[in-house]
PDB file of C-alpha atoms in Angstrom:
ATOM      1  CA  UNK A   1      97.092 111.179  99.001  1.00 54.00           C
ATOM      2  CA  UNK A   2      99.351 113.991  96.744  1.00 58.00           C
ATOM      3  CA  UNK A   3      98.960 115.006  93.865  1.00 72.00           C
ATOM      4  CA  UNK A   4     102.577 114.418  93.313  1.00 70.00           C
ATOM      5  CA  UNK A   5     103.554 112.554  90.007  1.00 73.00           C
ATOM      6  CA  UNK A   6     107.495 112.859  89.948  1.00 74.00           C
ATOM      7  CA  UNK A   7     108.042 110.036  93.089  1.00 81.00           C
ATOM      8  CA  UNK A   8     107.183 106.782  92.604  1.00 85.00           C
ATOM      9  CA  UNK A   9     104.467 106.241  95.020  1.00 85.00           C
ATOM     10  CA  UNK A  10     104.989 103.730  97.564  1.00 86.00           C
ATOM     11  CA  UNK A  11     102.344 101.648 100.202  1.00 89.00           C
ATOM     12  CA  UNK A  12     101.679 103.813 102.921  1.00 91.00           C
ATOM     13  CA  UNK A  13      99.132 101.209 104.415  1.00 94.00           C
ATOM     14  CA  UNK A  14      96.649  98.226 103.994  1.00 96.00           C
ATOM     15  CA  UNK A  15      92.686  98.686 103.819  1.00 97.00           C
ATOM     16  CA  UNK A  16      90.729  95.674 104.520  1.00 96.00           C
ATOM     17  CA  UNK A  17      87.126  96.368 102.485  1.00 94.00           C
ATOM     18  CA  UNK A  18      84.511  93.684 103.696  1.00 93.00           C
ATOM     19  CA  UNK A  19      82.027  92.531 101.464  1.00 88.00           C
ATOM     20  CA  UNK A  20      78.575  90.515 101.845  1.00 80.00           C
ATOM     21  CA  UNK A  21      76.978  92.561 104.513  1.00 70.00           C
ATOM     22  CA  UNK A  22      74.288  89.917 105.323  1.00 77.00           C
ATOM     23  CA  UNK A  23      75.980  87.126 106.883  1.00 81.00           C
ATOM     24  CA  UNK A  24      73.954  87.570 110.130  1.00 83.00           C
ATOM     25  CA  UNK A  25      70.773  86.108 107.584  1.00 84.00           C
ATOM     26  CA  UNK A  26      69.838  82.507 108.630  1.00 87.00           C
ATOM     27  CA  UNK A  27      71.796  82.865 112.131  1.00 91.00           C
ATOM     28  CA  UNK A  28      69.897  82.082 115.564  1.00 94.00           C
ATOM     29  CA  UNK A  29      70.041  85.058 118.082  1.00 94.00           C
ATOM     30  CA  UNK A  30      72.916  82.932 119.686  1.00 96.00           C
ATOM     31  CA  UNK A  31      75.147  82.420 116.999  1.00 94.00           C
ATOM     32  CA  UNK A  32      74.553  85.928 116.055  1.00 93.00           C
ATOM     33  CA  UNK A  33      76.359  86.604 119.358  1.00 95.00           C
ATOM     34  CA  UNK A  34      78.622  84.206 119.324  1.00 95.00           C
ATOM     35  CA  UNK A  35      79.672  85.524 116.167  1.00 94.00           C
ATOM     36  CA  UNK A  36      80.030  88.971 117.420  1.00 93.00           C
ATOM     37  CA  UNK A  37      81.867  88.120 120.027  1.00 96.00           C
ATOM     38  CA  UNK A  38      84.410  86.819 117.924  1.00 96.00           C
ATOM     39  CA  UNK A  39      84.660  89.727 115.868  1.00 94.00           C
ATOM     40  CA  UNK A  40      84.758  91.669 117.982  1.00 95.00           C
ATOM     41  CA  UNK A  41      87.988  89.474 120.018  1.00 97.00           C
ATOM     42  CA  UNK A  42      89.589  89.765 116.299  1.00 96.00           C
ATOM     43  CA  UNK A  43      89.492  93.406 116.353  1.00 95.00           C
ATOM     44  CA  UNK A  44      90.589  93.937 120.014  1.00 96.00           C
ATOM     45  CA  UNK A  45      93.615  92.295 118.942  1.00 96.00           C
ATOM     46  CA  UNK A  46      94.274  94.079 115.629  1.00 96.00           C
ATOM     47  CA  UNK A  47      94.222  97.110 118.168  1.00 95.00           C
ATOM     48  CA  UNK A  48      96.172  96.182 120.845  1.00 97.00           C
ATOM     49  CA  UNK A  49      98.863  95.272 118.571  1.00 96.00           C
ATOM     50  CA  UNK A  50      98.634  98.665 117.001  1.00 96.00           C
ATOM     51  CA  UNK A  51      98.101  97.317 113.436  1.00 96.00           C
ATOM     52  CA  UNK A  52      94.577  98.646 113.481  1.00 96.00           C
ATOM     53  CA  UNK A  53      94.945 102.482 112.350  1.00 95.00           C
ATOM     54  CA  UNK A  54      91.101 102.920 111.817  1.00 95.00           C
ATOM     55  CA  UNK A  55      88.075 100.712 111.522  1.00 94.00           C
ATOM     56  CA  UNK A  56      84.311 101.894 110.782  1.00 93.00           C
ATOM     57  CA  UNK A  57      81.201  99.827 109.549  1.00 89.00           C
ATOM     58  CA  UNK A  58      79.290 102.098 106.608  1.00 87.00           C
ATOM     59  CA  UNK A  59      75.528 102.699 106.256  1.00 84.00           C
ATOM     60  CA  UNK A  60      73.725 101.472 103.690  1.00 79.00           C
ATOM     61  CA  UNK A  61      73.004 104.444 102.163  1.00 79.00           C
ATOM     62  CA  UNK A  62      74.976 105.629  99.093  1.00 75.00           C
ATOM     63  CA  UNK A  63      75.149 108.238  96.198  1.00 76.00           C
ATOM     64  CA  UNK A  64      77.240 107.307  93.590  1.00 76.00           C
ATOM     65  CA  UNK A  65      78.303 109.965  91.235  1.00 82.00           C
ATOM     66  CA  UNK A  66      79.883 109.782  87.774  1.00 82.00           C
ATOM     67  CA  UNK A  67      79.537 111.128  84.395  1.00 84.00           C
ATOM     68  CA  UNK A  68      81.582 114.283  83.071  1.00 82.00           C
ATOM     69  CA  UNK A  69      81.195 116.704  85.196  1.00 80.00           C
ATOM     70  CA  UNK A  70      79.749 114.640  87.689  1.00 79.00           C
ATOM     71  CA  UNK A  71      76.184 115.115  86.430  1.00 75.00           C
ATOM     72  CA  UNK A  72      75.226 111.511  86.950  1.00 78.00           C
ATOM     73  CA  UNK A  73      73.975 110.749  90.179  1.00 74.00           C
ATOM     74  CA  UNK A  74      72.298 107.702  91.843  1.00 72.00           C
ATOM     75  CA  UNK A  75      70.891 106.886  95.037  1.00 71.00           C
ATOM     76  CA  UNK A  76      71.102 103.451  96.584  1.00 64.00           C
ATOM     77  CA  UNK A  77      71.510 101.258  97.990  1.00 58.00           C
ATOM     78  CA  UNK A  78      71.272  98.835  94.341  1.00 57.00           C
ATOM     79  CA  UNK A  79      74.034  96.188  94.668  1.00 55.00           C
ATOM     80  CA  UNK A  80      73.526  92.334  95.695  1.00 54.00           C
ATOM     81  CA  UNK A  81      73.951  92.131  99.315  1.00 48.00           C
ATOM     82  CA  UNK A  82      77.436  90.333  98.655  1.00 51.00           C
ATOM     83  CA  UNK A  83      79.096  93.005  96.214  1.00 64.00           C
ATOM     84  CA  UNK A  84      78.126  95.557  99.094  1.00 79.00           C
ATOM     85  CA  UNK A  85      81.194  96.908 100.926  1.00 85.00           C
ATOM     86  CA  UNK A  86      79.708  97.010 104.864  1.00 87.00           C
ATOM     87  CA  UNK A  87      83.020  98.425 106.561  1.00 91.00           C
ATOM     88  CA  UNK A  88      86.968  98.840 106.316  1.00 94.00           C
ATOM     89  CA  UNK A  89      89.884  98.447 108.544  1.00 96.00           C
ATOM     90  CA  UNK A  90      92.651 100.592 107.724  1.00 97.00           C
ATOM     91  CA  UNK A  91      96.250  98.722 109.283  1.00 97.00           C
ATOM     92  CA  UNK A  92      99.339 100.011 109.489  1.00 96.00           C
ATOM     93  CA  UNK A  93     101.903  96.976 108.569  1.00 97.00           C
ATOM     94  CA  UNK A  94     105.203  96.379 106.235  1.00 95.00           C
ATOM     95  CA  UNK A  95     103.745  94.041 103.891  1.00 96.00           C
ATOM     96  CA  UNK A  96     100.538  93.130 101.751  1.00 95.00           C
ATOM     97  CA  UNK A  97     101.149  89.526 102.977  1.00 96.00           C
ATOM     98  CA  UNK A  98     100.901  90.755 106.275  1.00 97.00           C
ATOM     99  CA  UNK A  99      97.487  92.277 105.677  1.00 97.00           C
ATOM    100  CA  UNK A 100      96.159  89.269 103.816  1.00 96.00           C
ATOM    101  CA  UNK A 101      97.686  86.794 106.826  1.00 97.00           C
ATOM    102  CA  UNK A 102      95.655  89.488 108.951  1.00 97.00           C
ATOM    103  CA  UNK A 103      92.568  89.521 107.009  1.00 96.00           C
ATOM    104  CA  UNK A 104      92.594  85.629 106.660  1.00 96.00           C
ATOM    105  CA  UNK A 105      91.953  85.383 110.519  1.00 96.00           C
ATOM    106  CA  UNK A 106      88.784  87.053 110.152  1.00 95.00           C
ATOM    107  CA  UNK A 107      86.289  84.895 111.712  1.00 94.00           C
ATOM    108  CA  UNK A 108      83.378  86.043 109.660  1.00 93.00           C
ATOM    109  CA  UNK A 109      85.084  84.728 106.151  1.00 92.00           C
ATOM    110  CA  UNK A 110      83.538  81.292 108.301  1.00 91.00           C
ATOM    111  CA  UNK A 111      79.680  82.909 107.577  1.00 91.00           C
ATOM    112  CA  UNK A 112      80.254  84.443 103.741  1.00 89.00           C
ATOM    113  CA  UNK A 113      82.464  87.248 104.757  1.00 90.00           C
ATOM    114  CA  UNK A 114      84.730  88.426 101.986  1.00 91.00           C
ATOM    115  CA  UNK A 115      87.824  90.740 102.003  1.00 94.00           C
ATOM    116  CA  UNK A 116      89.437  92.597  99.655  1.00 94.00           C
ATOM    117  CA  UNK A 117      92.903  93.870 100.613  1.00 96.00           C
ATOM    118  CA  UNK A 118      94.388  96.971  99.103  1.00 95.00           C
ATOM    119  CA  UNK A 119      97.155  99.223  99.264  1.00 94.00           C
ATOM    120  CA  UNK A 120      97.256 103.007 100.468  1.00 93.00           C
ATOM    121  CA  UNK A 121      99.508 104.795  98.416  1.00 89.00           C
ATOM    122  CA  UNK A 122     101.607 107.631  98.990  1.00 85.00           C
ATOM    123  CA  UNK A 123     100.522 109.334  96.044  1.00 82.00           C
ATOM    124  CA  UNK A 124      97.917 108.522  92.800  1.00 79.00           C
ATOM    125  CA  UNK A 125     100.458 105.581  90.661  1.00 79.00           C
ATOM    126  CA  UNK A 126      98.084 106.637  87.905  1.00 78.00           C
ATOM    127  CA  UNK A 127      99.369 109.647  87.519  1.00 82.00           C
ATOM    128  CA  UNK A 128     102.737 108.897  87.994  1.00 76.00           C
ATOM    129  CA  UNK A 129     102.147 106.163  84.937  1.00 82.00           C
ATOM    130  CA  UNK A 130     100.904 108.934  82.712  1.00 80.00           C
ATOM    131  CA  UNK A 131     103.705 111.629  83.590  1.00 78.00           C
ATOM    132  CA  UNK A 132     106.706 108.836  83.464  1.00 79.00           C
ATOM    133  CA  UNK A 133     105.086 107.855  80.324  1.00 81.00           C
ATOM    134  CA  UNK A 134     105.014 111.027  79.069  1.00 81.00           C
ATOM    135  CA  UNK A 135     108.843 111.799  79.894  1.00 76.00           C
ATOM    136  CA  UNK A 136     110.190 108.950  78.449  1.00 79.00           C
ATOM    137  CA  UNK A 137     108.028 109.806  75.115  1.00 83.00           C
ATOM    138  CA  UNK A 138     109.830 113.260  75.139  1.00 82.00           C
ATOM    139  CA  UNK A 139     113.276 112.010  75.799  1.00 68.00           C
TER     140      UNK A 139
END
């Protein structure tokens, strides 16, 4: 990301977030791998076609920090097991509806799986809001 706020920033890629980190709950050791397996098919393909730019599962463990000056700080993890982000895939295509066709074929959305699809940008759009604003207020 730049800190540039004079170009209008533009998509430089797609991140896939996946929520609901405990859809293996319920599962027999067999579906379990059955499931897996078909993950893990889905993201051999995303990578042979070269969409896939990066992929990583997260821990559980978190810090989240806010407040001015950052002084508030809290340790989880503290959100319901479906709000919880449990990985990413970062994919390099020309369209959101490209990445949410891609996401779609996830075959864990099947066991609770959600995704939330999001645009990289080139640089922070709310900055470049506030400065445009700001222009066009001084004429």
């Amino acid at each position: 990301m730049s800190i540039e706020t004079t170009t209008q920033p533009h998509a430089t890629g797609y991140l896939l977030l996946f929520r609901n980190s405990d859809w293996m709950s319920g599962l027999s050791d067999d579906e379990t791998r059955q499931a897996i397996d078909k993950v893990k098919a889905w993201f051999d393909g995303l990578a042979a076609t070269g969409k896939m730019v990066s992929a990583q599962p997260l821990m559980d463990e978190k810090v989240v920090i806010s407040g001015k000056g950052g002084q508030s700080v809290t340790d989880g993890p503290f959100a319901e097991a479906k709000e919880v982000i449990g990985g990413y895939v970062l994919l390099s295509v020309d369209s959101m509806e490209e990445a949410v066709a891609i996401a779609k074929t996830n075959p864990l959305h099947d066991l609770g799986l959600t995704t939330e699809v999001r645009a990289t940008a080139s640089s922070c759009p709310h900055l470049y809001r506030h400065f445009s604003q700001m222009a066009e207020a001084v004429g």
